[in-house]
Amino acid sequence: MAFTNNILVCTPLECETEEEMVGSMEIAKAEGADLVELCVDSMSFSHISEVKKLIQRRTLPAIVSYRLKSSRTSGKGDNKFLCLQVLRLALEVDVEFVEMDYEVASDITGMAECLYGRVNSRIIVSSYVNGGKPSTEKLGHLIACMQSTGADVIKLVIDVDYITDLAPVFQMLTHCQVPLIVIAAGSRGLISQLLGPKFGGFLVYGSLECKSIPGLPTILSIKHIYKLEHLNADTKVFGLISNPVGHSKGPILHNPAFRHTGYNGIYVPMLVDDIKDFFQTYTGTDFAGFSVGIPHKEAAVRCCDEVHPLAKSIGAVNTIVRRPIDGKLIGYNTDCEASITAIEDALRDRRFLNGEASNTSPIAGKTFVVVGAGGAGRALAFGAKSRGARVVIFNRNYERAKALADAVSGEALPYECLERFSPEKDMILANASAIGMEPNSDQTPVSKDALRAYGLVFDAVYTPRNTRLLQEAAEIGATVVSGVEMFIRQALGQFRLFTGGLAPEDFMRKLVLEQF
């Protein structure tokens, strides 16, 4: 078998008919898969000859598998007999890989027959691991037992409840003596595929664009965003710590920027439930830096060994870098300057068009209304205060609004008053909440009529790029600033901190504007 790069990208195909299997195989090939797993247990077939025909029609190298225990095989009579029939057939036609359950491989007679009868096929022995967090000891013992079957490749499919459950998996990938595949099911297991090649995984599983599978990156993202063939043991890991995390555009920005500058790094989404537990688990210098998103920006402050004075005063961290010399976590906030300078530049552009000019901040003296008192809200409030604005905070939880207002010598008002708040014209409105974020893009924090009190409206939400809030603000004539602009600026700051060098600003800006 000859493959074009040093990692194999495989997609599992679960289809009911031969024609659907062949059609899906063509899609996988077009999207860039190196091989496919033909999950024969998902098929409805009346005779084994139909399976032979499917295998012979393959247009990509293949893994032929048949699960003994699955919802699809429970009503198929003598399931083990049928499984052995399929696997023997696959070996007879010399398919590239034949995958069998550990239960089947443990049958010495059956396994000996498979090993003796094959020509070029390689045997994958797989096991499904569930029942709580897998320990290094448990996984090590299981792998040793599976290795004793004579397997060429070992495959573990693991249920994980938290992203921290994956730490033993990476240890196993690094130290296993035979080629190892690990799939961690669910969205919290995504990094098991994206980081697998770094730690020595045998292949990466990806899903078809039209049929996404939780926990598996799409083939197209593997090929065009992450480009996992560039990973090696020295690759530094960066990522977004957030919950939810699926909306993040960070990977489409940071990964091409790493390659553009020649920096050996990868940036991945990390769905984290408990940020403290995350940092207590992933302590190695391989995990070099992190963006911090909702809802972890305030808790991140307490996870850092040192915090930059600006981030400390704000009380929110959106960037963490692990210092190479001692492994300490250093916290920063790039949201503040990113959002405030984006708003200032938009106001200066408006003043310039009106023939006005001033060296002072155009925010100075204005009423600056912040919706949301989380990490982004804190960054905006402190930034506006530093520029001399009158800061007013609205938040569904009034106590949080009051605490933030006190910290910036501002004012907090009950959330219900936001719609009627109009003490003056030409105010600034900054939405720092998640209202309007996909999939709830039909929502907005303020009605169109209430927006008439504002001269500029900023929305930290950037998915979608043009939120309902911004659309309606533009319609009534306000200057609008998209969260995309804040995203670009804060990402440039993060990239400089991640790499210790300059960020390719023109390249990154062009990339974002093309992708959003």
Short mmCIF file of C-alpha atoms in Angstrom, two decimals:
data_model
loop_
_atom_site.label_atom_id
_atom_site.label_comp_id
_atom_site.label_asym_id
_atom_site.label_seq_id
_atom_site.Cartn_x
_atom_site.Cartn_y
_atom_site.Cartn_z
CA MET A 1 0.00 0.00 0.00
CA ALA A 2 1.36 3.39 -0.98
CA PHE A 3 -0.06 6.50 0.66
CA THR A 4 0.76 10.10 -0.13
CA ASN A 5 1.62 11.26 3.39
CA ASN A 6 2.77 9.90 6.69
CA ILE A 7 -0.66 9.76 8.30
CA LEU A 8 -3.69 7.81 7.13
CA VAL A 9 -7.11 9.48 7.15
CA CYS A 10 -9.93 6.97 7.38
CA THR A 11 -13.68 7.47 7.37
CA PRO A 12 -16.18 4.89 8.69
CA LEU A 13 -19.01 4.05 6.29
CA GLU A 14 -22.23 2.75 7.80
CA CYS A 15 -24.73 2.18 5.00
CA GLU A 16 -27.56 -0.27 4.47
CA THR A 17 -26.93 -1.16 0.83
CA GLU A 18 -23.98 -1.89 -1.42
CA GLU A 19 -24.81 1.07 -3.66
CA GLU A 20 -24.92 3.47 -0.70
CA MET A 21 -21.54 2.13 0.45
CA VAL A 22 -19.99 2.66 -2.98
CA GLY A 23 -21.52 6.14 -3.25
CA SER A 24 -20.20 7.14 0.17
CA MET A 25 -16.80 5.74 -0.76
CA GLU A 26 -16.68 8.03 -3.80
CA ILE A 27 -17.51 11.04 -1.61
CA ALA A 28 -14.80 10.04 0.87
CA LYS A 29 -12.29 9.75 -1.97
CA ALA A 30 -13.26 13.16 -3.35
CA GLU A 31 -12.87 14.75 0.09
CA GLY A 32 -9.37 13.29 0.51
CA ALA A 33 -9.69 10.10 2.58
CA ASP A 34 -6.79 7.67 2.29
CA LEU A 35 -8.93 4.67 3.20
CA VAL A 36 -12.42 3.76 4.36
CA GLU A 37 -13.81 1.42 6.98
CA LEU A 38 -16.56 -0.71 5.46
CA CYS A 39 -18.80 -1.43 8.46
CA VAL A 40 -20.38 -4.57 7.02
CA ASP A 41 -22.55 -5.08 10.11
CA SER A 42 -24.54 -2.00 9.03
CA MET A 43 -25.51 -3.61 5.72
CA SER A 44 -28.59 -5.58 4.83
CA PHE A 45 -27.49 -8.49 2.64
CA SER A 46 -29.06 -11.86 1.86
CA HIS A 47 -25.88 -13.67 0.80
CA ILE A 48 -22.18 -13.33 1.57
CA SER A 49 -21.49 -12.90 -2.15
CA GLU A 50 -22.94 -9.38 -1.89
CA VAL A 51 -20.21 -8.48 0.59
CA LYS A 52 -17.58 -9.93 -1.75
CA LYS A 53 -18.93 -7.77 -4.56
CA LEU A 54 -18.76 -4.66 -2.37
CA ILE A 55 -15.15 -5.32 -1.41
CA GLN A 56 -14.18 -5.89 -5.02
CA ARG A 57 -15.83 -2.61 -6.03
CA ARG A 58 -13.84 -0.56 -3.51
CA THR A 59 -12.23 2.56 -4.94
CA LEU A 60 -10.04 3.18 -1.89
CA PRO A 61 -7.95 0.93 0.35
CA ALA A 62 -10.28 -0.44 3.01
CA ILE A 63 -10.73 -1.78 6.49
CA VAL A 64 -13.44 -4.45 6.56
CA SER A 65 -15.09 -4.70 9.98
CA TYR A 66 -18.03 -6.55 11.46
CA ARG A 67 -19.15 -5.69 15.00
CA LEU A 68 -20.38 -8.57 17.09
CA LYS A 69 -22.22 -6.32 19.53
CA SER A 70 -24.11 -3.51 17.89
CA SER A 71 -27.74 -2.50 17.53
CA ARG A 72 -27.46 -3.41 13.86
CA THR A 73 -26.45 -7.02 14.43
CA SER A 74 -28.67 -8.00 17.35
CA GLY A 75 -31.30 -9.64 15.14
CA LYS A 76 -29.05 -11.44 12.68
CA GLY A 77 -29.18 -14.93 14.12
CA ASP A 78 -25.80 -16.61 14.64
CA ASN A 79 -23.91 -13.38 14.68
CA LYS A 80 -20.47 -14.82 15.41
CA PHE A 81 -20.74 -17.27 12.52
CA LEU A 82 -21.72 -14.45 10.15
CA CYS A 83 -18.89 -12.29 11.50
CA LEU A 84 -16.30 -15.00 10.84
CA GLN A 85 -17.74 -15.53 7.36
CA VAL A 86 -17.25 -11.86 6.53
CA LEU A 87 -13.74 -11.69 7.98
CA ARG A 88 -12.60 -14.87 6.20
CA LEU A 89 -13.99 -13.52 2.94
CA ALA A 90 -12.14 -10.24 3.40
CA LEU A 91 -8.89 -12.14 3.90
CA GLU A 92 -9.54 -14.30 0.85
CA VAL A 93 -9.92 -11.26 -1.41
CA ASP A 94 -6.79 -9.75 0.16
CA VAL A 95 -8.36 -6.54 1.51
CA GLU A 96 -5.85 -4.11 3.03
CA PHE A 97 -7.08 -4.36 6.64
CA VAL A 98 -9.41 -6.77 8.40
CA GLU A 99 -10.76 -5.61 11.75
CA MET A 100 -12.10 -8.05 14.33
CA ASP A 101 -13.39 -7.65 17.87
CA TYR A 102 -11.08 -8.73 20.68
CA GLU A 103 -13.68 -11.37 21.55
CA VAL A 104 -13.20 -12.94 18.12
CA ALA A 105 -9.42 -12.57 18.17
CA SER A 106 -9.30 -14.24 21.61
CA ASP A 107 -10.60 -17.42 19.96
CA ILE A 108 -7.22 -19.07 19.40
CA THR A 109 -8.49 -21.42 16.67
CA GLY A 110 -10.16 -18.66 14.70
CA MET A 111 -7.26 -16.26 15.06
CA ALA A 112 -4.69 -18.86 14.07
CA GLU A 113 -6.72 -19.56 10.93
CA CYS A 114 -6.82 -15.85 10.08
CA LEU A 115 -3.09 -15.36 10.60
CA TYR A 116 -2.23 -18.49 8.60
CA GLY A 117 -4.59 -17.81 5.71
CA ARG A 118 -3.79 -14.20 4.94
CA VAL A 119 -1.45 -12.95 2.23
CA ASN A 120 -1.14 -9.17 2.46
CA SER A 121 -4.01 -8.23 4.77
CA ARG A 122 -3.14 -6.71 8.13
CA ILE A 123 -5.19 -7.64 11.19
CA ILE A 124 -6.69 -4.93 13.40
CA VAL A 125 -7.96 -6.15 16.78
CA SER A 126 -10.42 -3.75 18.39
CA SER A 127 -12.04 -3.34 21.77
CA TYR A 128 -14.76 -1.04 23.11
CA VAL A 129 -13.85 0.49 26.48
CA ASN A 130 -16.54 2.02 28.69
CA GLY A 131 -17.41 2.30 32.36
CA GLY A 132 -15.82 5.48 33.65
CA LYS A 133 -12.48 7.20 33.23
CA PRO A 134 -9.95 4.77 31.72
CA SER A 135 -6.79 4.49 33.81
CA THR A 136 -3.32 4.08 32.38
CA GLU A 137 -3.05 0.70 34.15
CA LYS A 138 -6.37 -0.56 32.76
CA LEU A 139 -5.54 0.50 29.23
CA GLY A 140 -2.02 -0.90 29.46
CA HIS A 141 -3.29 -4.30 30.61
CA LEU A 142 -5.93 -4.41 27.87
CA ILE A 143 -3.41 -3.48 25.18
CA ALA A 144 -1.01 -6.19 26.38
CA CYS A 145 -3.77 -8.80 26.17
CA MET A 146 -4.80 -7.62 22.70
CA GLN A 147 -1.19 -7.59 21.54
CA SER A 148 -0.84 -11.26 22.56
CA THR A 149 -3.42 -12.23 19.90
CA GLY A 150 -0.85 -11.51 17.21
CA ALA A 151 -2.59 -8.34 16.02
CA ASP A 152 -0.75 -6.11 13.56
CA VAL A 153 -2.69 -3.07 14.80
CA ILE A 154 -4.68 -2.44 17.98
CA LYS A 155 -7.76 -0.24 18.08
CA LEU A 156 -9.53 1.13 21.16
CA VAL A 157 -12.91 2.84 21.04
CA ILE A 158 -13.36 4.71 24.32
CA ASP A 159 -16.28 6.52 25.93
CA VAL A 160 -15.08 9.71 27.64
CA ASP A 161 -17.15 11.92 29.92
CA TYR A 162 -14.60 14.74 30.08
CA ILE A 163 -11.70 15.93 27.96
CA THR A 164 -9.38 15.12 30.88
CA ASP A 165 -10.21 11.42 30.42
CA LEU A 166 -8.00 11.51 27.32
CA ALA A 167 -4.71 12.02 29.18
CA PRO A 168 -4.07 8.25 29.62
CA VAL A 169 -4.91 7.77 25.94
CA PHE A 170 -2.08 10.06 24.86
CA GLN A 171 0.29 8.19 27.18
CA MET A 172 -0.71 4.89 25.56
CA LEU A 173 -0.24 6.27 22.05
CA THR A 174 3.26 7.41 22.97
CA HIS A 175 4.41 4.17 24.57
CA CYS A 176 2.52 1.39 22.78
CA GLN A 177 4.84 -1.16 21.13
CA VAL A 178 2.45 -1.93 18.26
CA PRO A 179 0.56 0.48 15.99
CA LEU A 180 -2.39 1.87 17.97
CA ILE A 181 -5.63 3.54 16.92
CA VAL A 182 -7.76 5.30 19.53
CA ILE A 183 -11.18 6.80 18.96
CA ALA A 184 -12.74 8.71 21.87
CA ALA A 185 -16.45 8.96 21.22
CA GLY A 186 -18.34 12.26 21.48
CA SER A 187 -17.46 15.94 21.14
CA ARG A 188 -15.20 15.87 24.22
CA GLY A 189 -13.06 13.29 22.46
CA LEU A 190 -12.31 15.35 19.35
CA ILE A 191 -8.67 16.01 20.24
CA SER A 192 -8.02 12.24 20.32
CA GLN A 193 -8.05 12.44 16.49
CA LEU A 194 -6.53 15.88 16.00
CA LEU A 195 -3.58 15.19 18.31
CA GLY A 196 -3.27 11.47 17.59
CA PRO A 197 -0.49 11.86 14.98
CA LYS A 198 1.60 13.95 17.38
CA PHE A 199 1.56 11.18 19.97
CA GLY A 200 2.08 8.36 17.46
CA GLY A 201 -1.44 7.28 16.50
CA PHE A 202 -1.55 4.90 13.54
CA LEU A 203 -4.34 6.69 11.70
CA VAL A 204 -6.93 9.43 12.06
CA TYR A 205 -10.66 8.94 11.68
CA GLY A 206 -12.64 11.69 9.96
CA SER A 207 -16.26 12.10 8.96
CA LEU A 208 -17.85 13.03 5.67
CA GLU A 209 -18.92 16.65 5.32
CA CYS A 210 -22.51 15.54 4.70
CA LYS A 211 -22.58 13.11 7.64
CA SER A 212 -20.77 14.55 10.64
CA ILE A 213 -20.03 12.27 13.59
CA PRO A 214 -19.53 13.71 17.13
CA GLY A 215 -15.88 13.44 18.08
CA LEU A 216 -14.59 13.07 14.53
CA PRO A 217 -13.25 16.06 12.57
CA THR A 218 -14.40 16.23 8.97
CA ILE A 219 -12.02 14.91 6.33
CA LEU A 220 -11.99 18.35 4.71
CA SER A 221 -10.92 20.04 7.96
CA ILE A 222 -8.17 17.46 8.46
CA LYS A 223 -6.87 18.08 4.95
CA HIS A 224 -7.31 21.83 4.65
CA ILE A 225 -7.36 23.36 8.14
CA TYR A 226 -5.34 21.11 10.44
CA LYS A 227 -3.08 19.45 7.81
CA LEU A 228 -2.18 16.74 10.32
CA GLU A 229 0.58 15.36 8.07
CA HIS A 230 2.78 18.19 9.39
CA LEU A 231 2.49 17.07 13.04
CA ASN A 232 5.37 15.40 14.87
CA ALA A 233 6.47 14.75 18.44
CA ASP A 234 7.82 18.32 18.75
CA THR A 235 4.59 20.04 17.67
CA LYS A 236 3.30 22.45 20.33
CA VAL A 237 -0.40 22.20 21.18
CA PHE A 238 -2.60 25.29 21.45
CA GLY A 239 -6.36 25.45 21.66
CA LEU A 240 -9.57 27.12 22.69
CA ILE A 241 -10.86 26.17 26.15
CA SER A 242 -14.59 26.81 26.02
CA ASN A 243 -18.06 25.31 26.43
CA PRO A 244 -19.58 25.34 23.87
CA VAL A 245 -16.67 25.27 21.47
CA GLY A 246 -18.11 24.20 18.12
CA HIS A 247 -18.64 27.80 16.98
CA SER A 248 -14.94 28.68 17.22
CA LYS A 249 -13.20 30.06 14.14
CA GLY A 250 -9.81 29.95 15.90
CA PRO A 251 -8.59 26.82 14.07
CA ILE A 252 -9.15 28.34 10.62
CA LEU A 253 -7.01 31.30 11.65
CA HIS A 254 -4.20 30.03 13.88
CA ASN A 255 -3.34 26.82 12.01
CA PRO A 256 -2.66 28.48 8.62
CA ALA A 257 -0.82 31.28 10.47
CA PHE A 258 1.46 28.72 12.17
CA ARG A 259 2.30 27.21 8.80
CA HIS A 260 2.73 30.64 7.18
CA THR A 261 5.34 31.62 9.77
CA GLY A 262 6.99 28.19 9.93
CA TYR A 263 5.99 27.65 13.58
CA ASN A 264 5.52 24.01 14.58
CA GLY A 265 2.15 24.26 16.31
CA ILE A 266 -1.46 23.11 16.08
CA TYR A 267 -4.57 24.88 17.38
CA VAL A 268 -7.58 22.73 18.31
CA PRO A 269 -11.04 23.14 19.92
CA MET A 270 -11.12 21.88 23.54
CA LEU A 271 -14.56 21.33 25.05
CA VAL A 272 -13.77 21.84 28.74
CA ASP A 273 -16.25 21.46 31.59
CA ASP A 274 -13.92 22.16 34.54
CA ILE A 275 -10.98 24.44 33.72
CA LYS A 276 -9.19 23.77 37.02
CA ASP A 277 -9.30 20.02 36.44
CA PHE A 278 -8.09 20.57 32.87
CA PHE A 279 -4.92 22.38 33.96
CA GLN A 280 -4.28 19.90 36.77
CA THR A 281 -4.41 17.12 34.16
CA TYR A 282 -2.53 18.57 31.19
CA THR A 283 0.65 19.81 32.83
CA GLY A 284 3.23 18.99 30.16
CA THR A 285 5.04 21.60 28.09
CA ASP A 286 3.55 20.03 24.94
CA PHE A 287 0.35 21.90 25.86
CA ALA A 288 1.86 25.33 25.33
CA GLY A 289 -0.93 27.89 25.13
CA PHE A 290 -4.65 28.46 25.26
CA SER A 291 -7.40 30.82 24.25
CA VAL A 292 -10.08 30.97 26.93
CA GLY A 293 -13.74 31.38 26.01
CA ILE A 294 -17.21 31.20 27.56
CA PRO A 295 -17.71 30.51 30.46
CA HIS A 296 -14.14 30.15 31.77
CA LYS A 297 -12.52 33.60 31.46
CA GLU A 298 -12.98 34.61 35.09
CA ALA A 299 -12.15 31.18 36.56
CA ALA A 300 -9.01 31.14 34.39
CA VAL A 301 -7.51 33.91 36.53
CA ARG A 302 -7.34 31.52 39.49
CA CYS A 303 -5.69 28.81 37.38
CA CYS A 304 -2.69 30.95 36.43
CA ASP A 305 0.59 31.12 38.34
CA GLU A 306 1.03 34.74 37.19
CA VAL A 307 -1.45 37.21 35.71
CA HIS A 308 -0.64 40.30 33.66
CA PRO A 309 -1.66 43.50 35.55
CA LEU A 310 -4.33 44.45 32.96
CA ALA A 311 -5.92 41.01 33.08
CA LYS A 312 -5.74 41.05 36.88
CA SER A 313 -7.52 44.41 37.08
CA ILE A 314 -10.19 43.21 34.64
CA GLY A 315 -10.57 39.94 36.50
CA ALA A 316 -10.72 37.94 33.29
CA VAL A 317 -8.13 36.04 31.25
CA ASN A 318 -8.63 35.12 27.60
CA THR A 319 -5.08 33.94 26.84
CA ILE A 320 -2.80 31.59 28.80
CA VAL A 321 0.77 30.74 27.85
CA ARG A 322 2.84 28.03 29.50
CA ARG A 323 6.28 29.54 30.11
CA PRO A 324 8.84 27.10 28.63
CA ILE A 325 11.56 27.61 31.24
CA ASP A 326 9.49 26.60 34.26
CA GLY A 327 6.10 25.43 32.96
CA LYS A 328 4.22 28.17 34.83
CA LEU A 329 0.90 29.40 33.42
CA ILE A 330 0.86 33.12 32.59
CA GLY A 331 -2.50 34.81 32.01
CA TYR A 332 -3.25 37.75 29.71
CA ASN A 333 -6.26 39.63 28.35
CA THR A 334 -6.17 40.58 24.67
CA ASP A 335 -9.95 41.16 24.50
CA CYS A 336 -9.80 44.58 26.13
CA GLU A 337 -7.57 46.44 23.68
CA ALA A 338 -9.02 44.49 20.75
CA SER A 339 -12.60 45.56 21.40
CA ILE A 340 -11.88 49.13 22.52
CA THR A 341 -9.52 49.98 19.66
CA ALA A 342 -12.03 48.51 17.17
CA ILE A 343 -14.71 50.83 18.56
CA GLU A 344 -12.33 53.83 18.68
CA ASP A 345 -11.21 53.35 15.08
CA ALA A 346 -14.83 53.17 13.88
CA LEU A 347 -15.67 56.39 15.74
CA ARG A 348 -12.57 58.13 14.39
CA ASP A 349 -13.52 57.10 10.86
CA ARG A 350 -16.95 58.63 11.40
CA ARG A 351 -15.42 61.82 12.79
CA PHE A 352 -13.02 62.03 9.88
CA LEU A 353 -15.91 61.80 7.42
CA ASN A 354 -17.60 64.62 9.34
CA GLY A 355 -14.45 66.75 9.21
CA GLU A 356 -13.68 66.42 12.93
CA ALA A 357 -10.28 65.60 14.44
CA SER A 358 -9.05 65.04 17.98
CA ASN A 359 -6.14 63.39 19.76
CA THR A 360 -8.31 62.21 22.67
CA SER A 361 -10.21 58.96 22.64
CA PRO A 362 -13.57 59.36 20.86
CA ILE A 363 -15.05 57.27 23.68
CA ALA A 364 -14.16 59.88 26.31
CA GLY A 365 -17.20 61.48 27.94
CA LYS A 366 -19.69 59.18 26.22
CA THR A 367 -22.20 56.86 27.90
CA PHE A 368 -20.94 53.36 27.21
CA VAL A 369 -23.61 50.67 27.75
CA VAL A 370 -22.37 47.11 28.27
CA VAL A 371 -24.77 44.15 28.03
CA GLY A 372 -23.25 41.18 29.87
CA ALA A 373 -20.98 40.99 32.89
CA GLY A 374 -18.86 37.96 31.99
CA GLY A 375 -15.30 37.94 30.72
CA ALA A 376 -15.97 39.91 27.54
CA GLY A 377 -18.17 42.38 29.43
CA ARG A 378 -15.45 42.98 32.00
CA ALA A 379 -12.89 43.62 29.25
CA LEU A 380 -15.18 46.16 27.56
CA ALA A 381 -16.12 47.88 30.83
CA PHE A 382 -12.52 48.30 31.99
CA GLY A 383 -11.42 49.42 28.53
CA ALA A 384 -14.19 52.01 28.27
CA LYS A 385 -13.46 53.28 31.78
CA SER A 386 -9.75 53.66 30.93
CA ARG A 387 -10.77 55.90 28.01
CA GLY A 388 -12.90 58.18 30.17
CA ALA A 389 -16.40 56.89 29.36
CA ARG A 390 -19.40 56.73 31.68
CA VAL A 391 -19.97 52.98 31.99
CA VAL A 392 -23.43 51.47 32.53
CA ILE A 393 -23.82 47.71 32.99
CA PHE A 394 -26.86 45.55 32.27
CA ASN A 395 -26.89 41.84 33.04
CA ARG A 396 -29.65 39.29 33.68
CA ASN A 397 -28.03 38.65 37.06
CA TYR A 398 -28.13 42.11 38.63
CA GLU A 399 -25.62 41.25 41.37
CA ARG A 400 -22.98 40.43 38.74
CA ALA A 401 -23.76 43.70 36.97
CA LYS A 402 -23.45 45.61 40.25
CA ALA A 403 -20.11 43.97 41.11
CA LEU A 404 -18.67 44.91 37.71
CA ALA A 405 -20.06 48.45 37.90
CA ASP A 406 -18.46 48.94 41.30
CA ALA A 407 -15.12 47.70 39.96
CA VAL A 408 -15.10 50.36 37.21
CA SER A 409 -16.82 53.12 39.22
CA GLY A 410 -19.76 52.78 36.87
CA GLU A 411 -23.48 52.19 37.21
CA ALA A 412 -25.56 49.02 37.15
CA LEU A 413 -29.25 48.95 36.25
CA PRO A 414 -31.79 46.10 36.23
CA TYR A 415 -31.85 44.23 32.93
CA GLU A 416 -35.51 45.09 32.41
CA CYS A 417 -34.56 48.78 32.16
CA LEU A 418 -32.30 48.26 29.12
CA GLU A 419 -35.13 48.65 26.62
CA ARG A 420 -36.16 52.05 28.04
CA PHE A 421 -32.67 53.37 28.89
CA SER A 422 -32.20 56.59 26.90
CA PRO A 423 -30.72 59.42 28.99
CA GLU A 424 -28.97 60.92 25.96
CA LYS A 425 -28.41 60.47 22.25
CA ASP A 426 -25.35 59.07 20.47
CA MET A 427 -24.50 56.56 23.20
CA ILE A 428 -22.35 53.45 22.60
CA LEU A 429 -23.89 49.98 23.00
CA ALA A 430 -21.65 46.93 23.41
CA ASN A 431 -23.23 43.48 23.48
CA ALA A 432 -20.90 41.21 25.45
CA SER A 433 -23.49 38.46 26.02
CA ALA A 434 -24.12 35.36 23.92
CA ILE A 435 -27.51 36.70 22.78
CA GLY A 436 -27.71 36.38 18.99
CA MET A 437 -25.01 33.72 18.68
CA GLU A 438 -25.70 30.77 16.39
CA PRO A 439 -27.89 28.77 16.56
CA ASN A 440 -30.04 31.51 18.17
CA SER A 441 -29.23 34.11 15.54
CA ASP A 442 -32.82 35.40 15.51
CA GLN A 443 -32.37 36.88 19.00
CA THR A 444 -31.19 40.37 19.94
CA PRO A 445 -30.59 42.05 23.33
CA VAL A 446 -32.30 45.34 22.33
CA SER A 447 -35.24 46.13 20.06
CA LYS A 448 -34.71 48.08 16.85
CA ASP A 449 -36.67 51.02 18.21
CA ALA A 450 -34.50 51.23 21.36
CA LEU A 451 -31.36 51.34 19.20
CA ARG A 452 -32.20 54.88 18.07
CA ALA A 453 -30.48 56.19 21.23
CA TYR A 454 -27.13 54.81 20.09
CA GLY A 455 -24.61 56.28 17.66
CA LEU A 456 -22.44 53.15 17.61
CA VAL A 457 -23.34 49.50 18.25
CA PHE A 458 -20.72 46.82 18.84
CA ASP A 459 -21.47 43.10 19.06
CA ALA A 460 -18.89 40.71 20.49
CA VAL A 461 -20.78 37.81 18.86
CA TYR A 462 -19.13 36.91 15.55
CA THR A 463 -21.12 33.83 14.53
CA PRO A 464 -22.98 34.99 12.52
CA ARG A 465 -20.77 37.81 11.27
CA ASN A 466 -23.72 40.16 10.76
CA THR A 467 -25.95 39.57 13.76
CA ARG A 468 -29.55 40.69 13.98
CA LEU A 469 -28.42 43.41 16.41
CA LEU A 470 -25.95 44.82 13.88
CA GLN A 471 -28.39 44.55 10.98
CA GLU A 472 -31.06 46.53 12.84
CA ALA A 473 -28.51 49.08 14.12
CA ALA A 474 -27.31 49.73 10.56
CA GLU A 475 -30.90 50.13 9.40
CA ILE A 476 -31.52 52.99 11.84
CA GLY A 477 -28.24 54.68 10.84
CA ALA A 478 -25.88 53.75 13.68
CA THR A 479 -22.20 52.96 13.10
CA VAL A 480 -21.72 49.21 13.58
CA VAL A 481 -18.66 47.23 14.63
CA SER A 482 -18.69 43.47 14.15
CA GLY A 483 -17.28 41.00 16.63
CA VAL A 484 -15.18 39.75 13.72
CA GLU A 485 -13.00 42.86 14.05
CA MET A 486 -12.52 42.20 17.76
CA PHE A 487 -11.80 38.54 16.96
CA ILE A 488 -9.06 39.47 14.49
CA ARG A 489 -7.39 41.91 16.86
CA GLN A 490 -7.49 39.69 19.94
CA ALA A 491 -6.23 36.76 17.86
CA LEU A 492 -3.27 38.80 16.62
CA GLY A 493 -2.40 39.53 20.25
CA GLN A 494 -2.75 35.87 21.15
CA PHE A 495 -0.60 34.71 18.24
CA ARG A 496 2.21 37.02 19.35
CA LEU A 497 2.01 35.60 22.87
CA PHE A 498 1.82 32.00 21.61
CA THR A 499 4.86 32.24 19.34
CA GLY A 500 6.89 34.92 21.09
CA GLY A 501 7.16 36.73 17.76
CA LEU A 502 5.30 38.87 15.29
CA ALA A 503 1.90 37.96 13.90
CA PRO A 504 1.39 38.02 10.11
CA GLU A 505 -1.37 40.66 10.33
CA ASP A 506 -2.21 41.06 6.66
CA PHE A 507 -2.29 37.29 6.15
CA MET A 508 -4.48 36.65 9.21
CA ARG A 509 -6.88 39.50 8.47
CA LYS A 510 -7.35 38.34 4.86
CA LEU A 511 -7.89 34.77 6.04
CA VAL A 512 -10.59 35.73 8.53
CA LEU A 513 -12.47 38.02 6.15
CA GLU A 514 -12.48 35.28 3.50
CA GLN A 515 -13.73 32.62 5.91
CA PHE A 516 -16.39 34.49 7.90
#
